[in-house]
Short mmCIF file of C-alpha atoms and ligand atoms in Angstrom, two decimals:
data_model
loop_
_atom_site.label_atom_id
_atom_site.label_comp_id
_atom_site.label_asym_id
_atom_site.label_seq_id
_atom_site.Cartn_x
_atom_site.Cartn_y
_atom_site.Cartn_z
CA UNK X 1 135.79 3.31 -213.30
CA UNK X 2 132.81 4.03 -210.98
CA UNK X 3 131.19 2.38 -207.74
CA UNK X 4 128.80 2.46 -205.26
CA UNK X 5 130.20 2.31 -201.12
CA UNK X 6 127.54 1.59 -198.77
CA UNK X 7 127.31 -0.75 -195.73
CA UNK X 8 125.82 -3.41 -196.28
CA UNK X 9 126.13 -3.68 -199.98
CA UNK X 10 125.93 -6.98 -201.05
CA UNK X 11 121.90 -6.36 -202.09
CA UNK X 12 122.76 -3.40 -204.43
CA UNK X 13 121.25 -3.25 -207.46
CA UNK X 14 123.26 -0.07 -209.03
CA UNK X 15 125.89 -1.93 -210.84
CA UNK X 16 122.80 -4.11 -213.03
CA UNK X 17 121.15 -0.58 -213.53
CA UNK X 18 124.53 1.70 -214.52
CA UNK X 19 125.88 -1.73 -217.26
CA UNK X 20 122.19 -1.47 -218.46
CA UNK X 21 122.84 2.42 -219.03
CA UNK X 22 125.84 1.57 -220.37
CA UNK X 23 125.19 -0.78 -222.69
CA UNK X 24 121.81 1.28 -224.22
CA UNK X 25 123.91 4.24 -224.88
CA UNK X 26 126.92 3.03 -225.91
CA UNK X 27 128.96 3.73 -223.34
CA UNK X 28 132.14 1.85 -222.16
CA UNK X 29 132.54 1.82 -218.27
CA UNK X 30 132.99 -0.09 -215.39
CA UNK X 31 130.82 -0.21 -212.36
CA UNK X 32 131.39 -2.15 -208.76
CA UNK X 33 129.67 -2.24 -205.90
CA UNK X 34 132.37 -1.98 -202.77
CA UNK X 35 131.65 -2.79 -199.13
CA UNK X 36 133.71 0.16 -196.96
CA UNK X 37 133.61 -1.17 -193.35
CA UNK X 38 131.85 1.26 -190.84
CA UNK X 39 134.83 3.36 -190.24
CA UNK X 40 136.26 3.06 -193.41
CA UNK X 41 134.19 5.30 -196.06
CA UNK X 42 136.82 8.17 -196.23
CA UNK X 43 139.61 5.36 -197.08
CA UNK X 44 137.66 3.68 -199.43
CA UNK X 45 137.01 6.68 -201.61
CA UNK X 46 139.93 8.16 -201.44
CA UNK X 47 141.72 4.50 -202.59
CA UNK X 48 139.16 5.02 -205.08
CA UNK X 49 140.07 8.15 -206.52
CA UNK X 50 143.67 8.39 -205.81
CA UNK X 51 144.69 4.90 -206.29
CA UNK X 52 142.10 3.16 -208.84
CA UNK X 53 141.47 5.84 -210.68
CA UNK X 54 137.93 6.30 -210.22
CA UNK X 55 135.68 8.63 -212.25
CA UNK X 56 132.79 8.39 -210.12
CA UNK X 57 131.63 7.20 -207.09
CA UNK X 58 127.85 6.43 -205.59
CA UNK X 59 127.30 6.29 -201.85
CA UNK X 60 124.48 5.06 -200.21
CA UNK X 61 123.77 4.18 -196.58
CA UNK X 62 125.56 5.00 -193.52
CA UNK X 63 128.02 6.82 -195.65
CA UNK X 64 125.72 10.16 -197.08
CA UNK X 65 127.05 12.81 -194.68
CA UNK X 66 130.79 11.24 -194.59
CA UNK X 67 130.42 11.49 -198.63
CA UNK X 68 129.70 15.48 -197.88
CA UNK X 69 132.03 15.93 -195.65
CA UNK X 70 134.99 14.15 -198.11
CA UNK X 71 134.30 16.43 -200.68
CA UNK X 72 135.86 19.31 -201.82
CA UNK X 73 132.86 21.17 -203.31
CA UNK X 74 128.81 20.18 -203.65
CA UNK X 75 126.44 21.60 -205.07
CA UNK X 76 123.29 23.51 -203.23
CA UNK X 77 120.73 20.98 -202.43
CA UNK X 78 124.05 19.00 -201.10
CA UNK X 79 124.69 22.05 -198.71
CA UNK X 80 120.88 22.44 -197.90
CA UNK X 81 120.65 18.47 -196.75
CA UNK X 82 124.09 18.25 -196.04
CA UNK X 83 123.89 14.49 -197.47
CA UNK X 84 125.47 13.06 -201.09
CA UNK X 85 124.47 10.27 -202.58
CA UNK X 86 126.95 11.29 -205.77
CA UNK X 87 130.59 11.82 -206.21
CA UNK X 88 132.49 13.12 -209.26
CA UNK X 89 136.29 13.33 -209.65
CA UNK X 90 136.81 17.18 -211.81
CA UNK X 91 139.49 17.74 -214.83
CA UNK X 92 142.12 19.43 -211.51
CA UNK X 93 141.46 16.04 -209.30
CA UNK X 94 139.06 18.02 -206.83
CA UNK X 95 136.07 15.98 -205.67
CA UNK X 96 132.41 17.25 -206.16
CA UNK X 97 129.15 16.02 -203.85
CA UNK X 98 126.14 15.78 -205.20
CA UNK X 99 122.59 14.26 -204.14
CA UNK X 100 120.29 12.94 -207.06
CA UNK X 101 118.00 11.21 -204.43
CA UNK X 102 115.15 14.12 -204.94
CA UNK X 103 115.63 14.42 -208.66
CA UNK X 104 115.21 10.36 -208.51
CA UNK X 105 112.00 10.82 -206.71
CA UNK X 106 110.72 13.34 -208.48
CA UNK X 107 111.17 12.34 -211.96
CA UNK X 108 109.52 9.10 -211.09
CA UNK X 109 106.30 10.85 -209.52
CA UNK X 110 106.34 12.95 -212.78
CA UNK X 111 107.56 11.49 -215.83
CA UNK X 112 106.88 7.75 -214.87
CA UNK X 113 103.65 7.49 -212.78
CA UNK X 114 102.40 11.13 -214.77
CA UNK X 115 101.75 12.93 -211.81
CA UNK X 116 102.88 16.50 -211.58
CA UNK X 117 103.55 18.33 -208.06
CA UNK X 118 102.82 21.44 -208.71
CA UNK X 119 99.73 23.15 -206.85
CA UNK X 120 99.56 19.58 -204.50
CA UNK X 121 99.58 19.05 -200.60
CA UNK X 122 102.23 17.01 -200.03
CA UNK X 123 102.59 15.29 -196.55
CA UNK X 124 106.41 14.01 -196.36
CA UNK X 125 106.68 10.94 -193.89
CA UNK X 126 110.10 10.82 -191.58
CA UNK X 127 112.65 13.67 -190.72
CA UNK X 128 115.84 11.45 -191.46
CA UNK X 129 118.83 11.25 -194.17
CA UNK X 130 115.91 9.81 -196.29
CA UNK X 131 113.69 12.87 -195.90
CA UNK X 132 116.14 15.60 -196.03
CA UNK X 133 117.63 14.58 -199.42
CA UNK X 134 114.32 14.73 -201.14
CA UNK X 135 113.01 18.05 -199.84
CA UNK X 136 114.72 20.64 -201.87
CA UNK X 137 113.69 18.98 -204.91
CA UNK X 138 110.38 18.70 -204.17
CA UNK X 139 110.25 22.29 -203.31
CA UNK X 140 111.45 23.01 -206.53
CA UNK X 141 108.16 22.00 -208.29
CA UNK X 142 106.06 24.68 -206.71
CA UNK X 143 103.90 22.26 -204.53
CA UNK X 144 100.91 24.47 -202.89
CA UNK X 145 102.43 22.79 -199.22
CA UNK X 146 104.64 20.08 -197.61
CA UNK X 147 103.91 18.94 -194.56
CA UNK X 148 106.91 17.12 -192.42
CA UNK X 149 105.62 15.07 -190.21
CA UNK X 150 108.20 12.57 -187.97
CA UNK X 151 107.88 11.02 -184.59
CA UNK X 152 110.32 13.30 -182.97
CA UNK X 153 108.89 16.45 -183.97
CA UNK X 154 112.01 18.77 -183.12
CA UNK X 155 113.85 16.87 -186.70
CA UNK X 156 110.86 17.89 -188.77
CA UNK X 157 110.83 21.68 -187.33
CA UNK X 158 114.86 21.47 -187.95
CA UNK X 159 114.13 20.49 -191.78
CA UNK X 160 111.49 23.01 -192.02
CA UNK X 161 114.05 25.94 -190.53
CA UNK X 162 116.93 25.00 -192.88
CA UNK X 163 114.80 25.04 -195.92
CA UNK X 164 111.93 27.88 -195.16
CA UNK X 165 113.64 30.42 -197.60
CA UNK X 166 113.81 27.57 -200.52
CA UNK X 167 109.94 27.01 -199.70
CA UNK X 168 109.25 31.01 -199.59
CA UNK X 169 111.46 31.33 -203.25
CA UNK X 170 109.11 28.35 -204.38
CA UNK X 171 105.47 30.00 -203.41
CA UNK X 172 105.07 26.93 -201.18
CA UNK X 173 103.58 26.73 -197.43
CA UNK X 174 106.09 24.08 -195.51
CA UNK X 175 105.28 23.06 -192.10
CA UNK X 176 106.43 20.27 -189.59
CA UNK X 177 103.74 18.33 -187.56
CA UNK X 178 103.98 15.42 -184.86
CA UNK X 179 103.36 12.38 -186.39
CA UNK X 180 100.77 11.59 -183.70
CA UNK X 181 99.18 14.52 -184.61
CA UNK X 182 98.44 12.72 -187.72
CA UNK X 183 97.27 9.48 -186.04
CA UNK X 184 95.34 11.31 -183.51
CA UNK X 185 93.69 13.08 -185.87
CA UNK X 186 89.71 12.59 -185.06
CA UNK X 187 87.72 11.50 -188.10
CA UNK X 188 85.50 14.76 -189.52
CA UNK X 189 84.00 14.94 -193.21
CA UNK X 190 87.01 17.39 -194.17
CA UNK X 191 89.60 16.34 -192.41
CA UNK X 192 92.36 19.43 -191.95
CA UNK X 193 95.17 16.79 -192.14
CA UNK X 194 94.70 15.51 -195.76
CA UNK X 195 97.10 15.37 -198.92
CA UNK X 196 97.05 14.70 -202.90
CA UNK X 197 100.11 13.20 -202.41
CA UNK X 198 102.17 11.38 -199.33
CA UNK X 199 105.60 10.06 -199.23
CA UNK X 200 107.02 7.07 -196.62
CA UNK X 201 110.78 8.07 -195.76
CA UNK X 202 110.34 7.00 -192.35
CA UNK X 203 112.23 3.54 -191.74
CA UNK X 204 109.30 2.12 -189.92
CA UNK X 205 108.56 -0.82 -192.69
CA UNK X 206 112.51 -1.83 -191.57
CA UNK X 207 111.27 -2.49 -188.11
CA UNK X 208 108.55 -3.85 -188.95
CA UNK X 209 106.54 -1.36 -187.39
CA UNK X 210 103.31 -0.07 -189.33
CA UNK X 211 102.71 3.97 -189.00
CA UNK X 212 99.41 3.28 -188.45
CA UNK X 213 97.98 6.06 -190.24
CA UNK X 214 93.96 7.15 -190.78
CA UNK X 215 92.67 6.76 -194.39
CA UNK X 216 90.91 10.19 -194.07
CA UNK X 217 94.84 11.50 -194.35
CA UNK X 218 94.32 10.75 -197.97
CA UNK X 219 92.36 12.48 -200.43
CA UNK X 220 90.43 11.18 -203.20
CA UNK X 221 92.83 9.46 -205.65
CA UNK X 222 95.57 10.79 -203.77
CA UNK X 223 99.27 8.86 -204.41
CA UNK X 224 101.03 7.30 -202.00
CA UNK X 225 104.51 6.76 -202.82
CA UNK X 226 106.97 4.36 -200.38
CA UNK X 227 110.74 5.33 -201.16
CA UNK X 228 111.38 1.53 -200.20
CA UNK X 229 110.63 -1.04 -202.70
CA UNK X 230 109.70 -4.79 -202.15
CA UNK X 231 108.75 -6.42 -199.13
CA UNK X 232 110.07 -3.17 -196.83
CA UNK X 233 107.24 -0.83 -199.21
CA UNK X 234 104.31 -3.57 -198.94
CA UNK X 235 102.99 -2.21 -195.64
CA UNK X 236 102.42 0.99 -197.08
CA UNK X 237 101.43 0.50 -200.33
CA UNK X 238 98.81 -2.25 -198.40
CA UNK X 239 97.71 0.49 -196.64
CA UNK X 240 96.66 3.04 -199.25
CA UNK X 241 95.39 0.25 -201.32
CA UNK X 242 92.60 -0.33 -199.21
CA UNK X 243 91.57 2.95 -198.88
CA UNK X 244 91.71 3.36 -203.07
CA UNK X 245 94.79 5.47 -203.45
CA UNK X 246 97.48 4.90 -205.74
CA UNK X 247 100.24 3.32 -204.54
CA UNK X 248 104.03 3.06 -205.93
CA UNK X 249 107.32 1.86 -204.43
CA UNK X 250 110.78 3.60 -204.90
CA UNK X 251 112.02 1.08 -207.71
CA UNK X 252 111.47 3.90 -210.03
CA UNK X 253 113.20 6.51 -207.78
CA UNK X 254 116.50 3.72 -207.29
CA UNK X 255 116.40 3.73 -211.28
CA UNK X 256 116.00 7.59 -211.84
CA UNK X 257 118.52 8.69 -209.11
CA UNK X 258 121.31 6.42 -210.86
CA UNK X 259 119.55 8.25 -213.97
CA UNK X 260 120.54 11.55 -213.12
CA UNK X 261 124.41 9.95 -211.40
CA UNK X 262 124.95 8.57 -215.22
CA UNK X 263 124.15 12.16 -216.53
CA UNK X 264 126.21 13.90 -214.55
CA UNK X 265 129.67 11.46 -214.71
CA UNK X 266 128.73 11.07 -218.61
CA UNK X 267 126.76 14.06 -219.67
CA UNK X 268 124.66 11.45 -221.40
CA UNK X 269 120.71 10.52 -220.29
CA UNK X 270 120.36 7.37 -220.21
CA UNK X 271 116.55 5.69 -220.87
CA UNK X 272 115.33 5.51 -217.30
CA UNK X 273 111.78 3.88 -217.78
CA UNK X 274 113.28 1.29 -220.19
CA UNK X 275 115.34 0.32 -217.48
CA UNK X 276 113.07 0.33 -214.86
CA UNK X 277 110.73 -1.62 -216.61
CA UNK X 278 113.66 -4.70 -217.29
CA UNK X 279 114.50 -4.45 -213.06
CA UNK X 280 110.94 -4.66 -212.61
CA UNK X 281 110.95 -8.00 -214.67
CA UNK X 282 113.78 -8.77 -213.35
CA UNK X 283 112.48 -8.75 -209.57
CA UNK X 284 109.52 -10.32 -210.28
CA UNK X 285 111.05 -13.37 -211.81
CA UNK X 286 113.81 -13.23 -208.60
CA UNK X 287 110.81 -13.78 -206.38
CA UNK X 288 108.95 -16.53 -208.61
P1 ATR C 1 117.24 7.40 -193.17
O1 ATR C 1 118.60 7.84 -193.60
O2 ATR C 1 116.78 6.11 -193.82
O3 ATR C 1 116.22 8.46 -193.26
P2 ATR C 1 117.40 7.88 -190.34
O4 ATR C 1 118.15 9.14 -190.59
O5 ATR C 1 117.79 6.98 -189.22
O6 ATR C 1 117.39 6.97 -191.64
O7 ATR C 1 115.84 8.26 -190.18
C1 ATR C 1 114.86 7.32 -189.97
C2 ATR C 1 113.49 8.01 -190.03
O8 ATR C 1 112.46 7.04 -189.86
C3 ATR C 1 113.29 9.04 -188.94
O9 ATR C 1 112.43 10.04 -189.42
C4 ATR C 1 112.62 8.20 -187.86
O10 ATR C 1 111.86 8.93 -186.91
P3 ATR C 1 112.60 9.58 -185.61
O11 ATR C 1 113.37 10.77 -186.12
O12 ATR C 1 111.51 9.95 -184.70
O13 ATR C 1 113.51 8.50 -185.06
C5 ATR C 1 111.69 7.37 -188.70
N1 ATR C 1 111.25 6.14 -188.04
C6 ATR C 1 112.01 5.06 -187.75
N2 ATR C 1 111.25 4.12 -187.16
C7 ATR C 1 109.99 4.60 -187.09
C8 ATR C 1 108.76 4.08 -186.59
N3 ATR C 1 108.65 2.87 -186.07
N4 ATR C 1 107.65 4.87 -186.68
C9 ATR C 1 107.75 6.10 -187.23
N5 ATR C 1 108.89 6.65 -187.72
C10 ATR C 1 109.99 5.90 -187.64
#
């Protein structure tokens, strides 16, 4: 028995991808997606583990930092974000936190768009629950720098404190900047302000809002990735299109952070990009 709790729900597209696991490696489960009402995570879950039986347990948003806080362990990138997006019951009935969000998002840079991080200026977009769950991981690939850069400036230099020693451990520069900085930034034939690759975890494309960046920001076939997928990624990927970048939405990183869930509940992998590639089809004929 395993689920995902988030508010709203109803859109989820975690119980198609964890069947699909399931059925490609054999393995018998059940997954449900389960709508906890804004006050109600902790009662869910534990209804879910105490009551239902439940093995595992996926939380997505508002619920990330409740999910932390419910647990009785997590692991260190949990502790460094504070944020889970993964929830196992143990053999003795304790629960364990975990976030795959940044092994999601990396392992679809790497492995499925074949782009490696190592060495690259990276220029990370927002300071929210979005940002902070991807940062350890991409620390962890040795990147030469990572920029934060959010409109309130003081939640980029906060990310940038709690994870300085990672970044030091990892031989990487990390550094938070003002996104108007950014937009300000006057045009020059080497721009300071420019990255190999640049991730959207703002929630701007939500509101409708564009971030109304400067192409210069992106170097010569730089990748810009948008952890949103349809419509709320289009902006983005619009944007770096016309400058010639390479653009990808966070389809893959939805697919590989259930990936890495599966792995851990099952100790199986399951075949990510198979996957991905079927939801892909399966969104495109949705919207034809
Ligand atoms: P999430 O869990 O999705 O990250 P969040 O914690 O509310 O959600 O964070 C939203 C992020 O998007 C923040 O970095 C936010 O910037 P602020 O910290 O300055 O609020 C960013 N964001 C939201 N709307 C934005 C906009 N219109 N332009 C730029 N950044 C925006």
């Amino acid at each position: 028995m395993y689920c995902v709790i988030g508010n709203p729900i109803a859109h989820s597209r975690s119980p198609w991808i964890h069947q699909r696991f399931a059925a490609l490696t054999g393995q018998s489960l059940h997954y449900s997606a389960r709508l906890a009402a804004l006050d109600g995570f902790a009662a869910s879950a534990r209804a879910f583990f105490e009551e239902e039986g439940g093995h595992g347990c996926n939380v997505t948003v508002p619920f990330k930092h409740e999910a932390t806080a419910l647990a009785d362990t997590c692991s260190p990138r949990v502790a460094l974000c504070g944020a889970a997006n993964t929830l196992v019951r143990q053999a003795d009935g304790r629960i364990h936190a975990d976030n795959t969000d940044g092994l999601g998002l990396v392992a679809d840079i790497e492995h499925n768009a074949g782009r490696r991080l190592a060495g690259q200026d990276i220029l990370l977009l927002g300071a929210g629950g979005a940002a902070a769950g991807v940062l350890a991981a991409l620390l962890a690939q040795r990147p030469r720098s990572i920029c934060v850069s959010n409109r309130t400036v003081a939640k980029a230099q906060h990310l940038v404190d709690s994870h300085s020693a990672l970044a030091t451990e990892c031989a990487s520069t990390l550094h938070a900047c003002a996104l108007e900085e950014l937009t300000h930034q006057a045009p020059t034939p080497t721009p300071t302000l420019a990255f190999d690759v640049l991730i959207n975890a703002t929630a701007s494309s939500l509101q409708g809002q564009a971030l109304n960046l400067p192409g210069q920001l992106l170097r010569p076939g730089a990748l810009a990735y948008d952890m949103m997928y349809g419509s709320a990624a289009q902006g983005f990927l619009d944007w770096a299109g016309q400058y010639g970048a390479q653009g990808r939405d966070g389809l893959g990183m939805l697919v590989e952070q259930a990936a890495a869930a599966f792995a851990l509940w099952r100790g199986v992998q399951p075949p990510a990009a198979q996957v991905l590639a079927a939801l892909r089809q399966l969104l495109a004929s949705e919207a034809a």
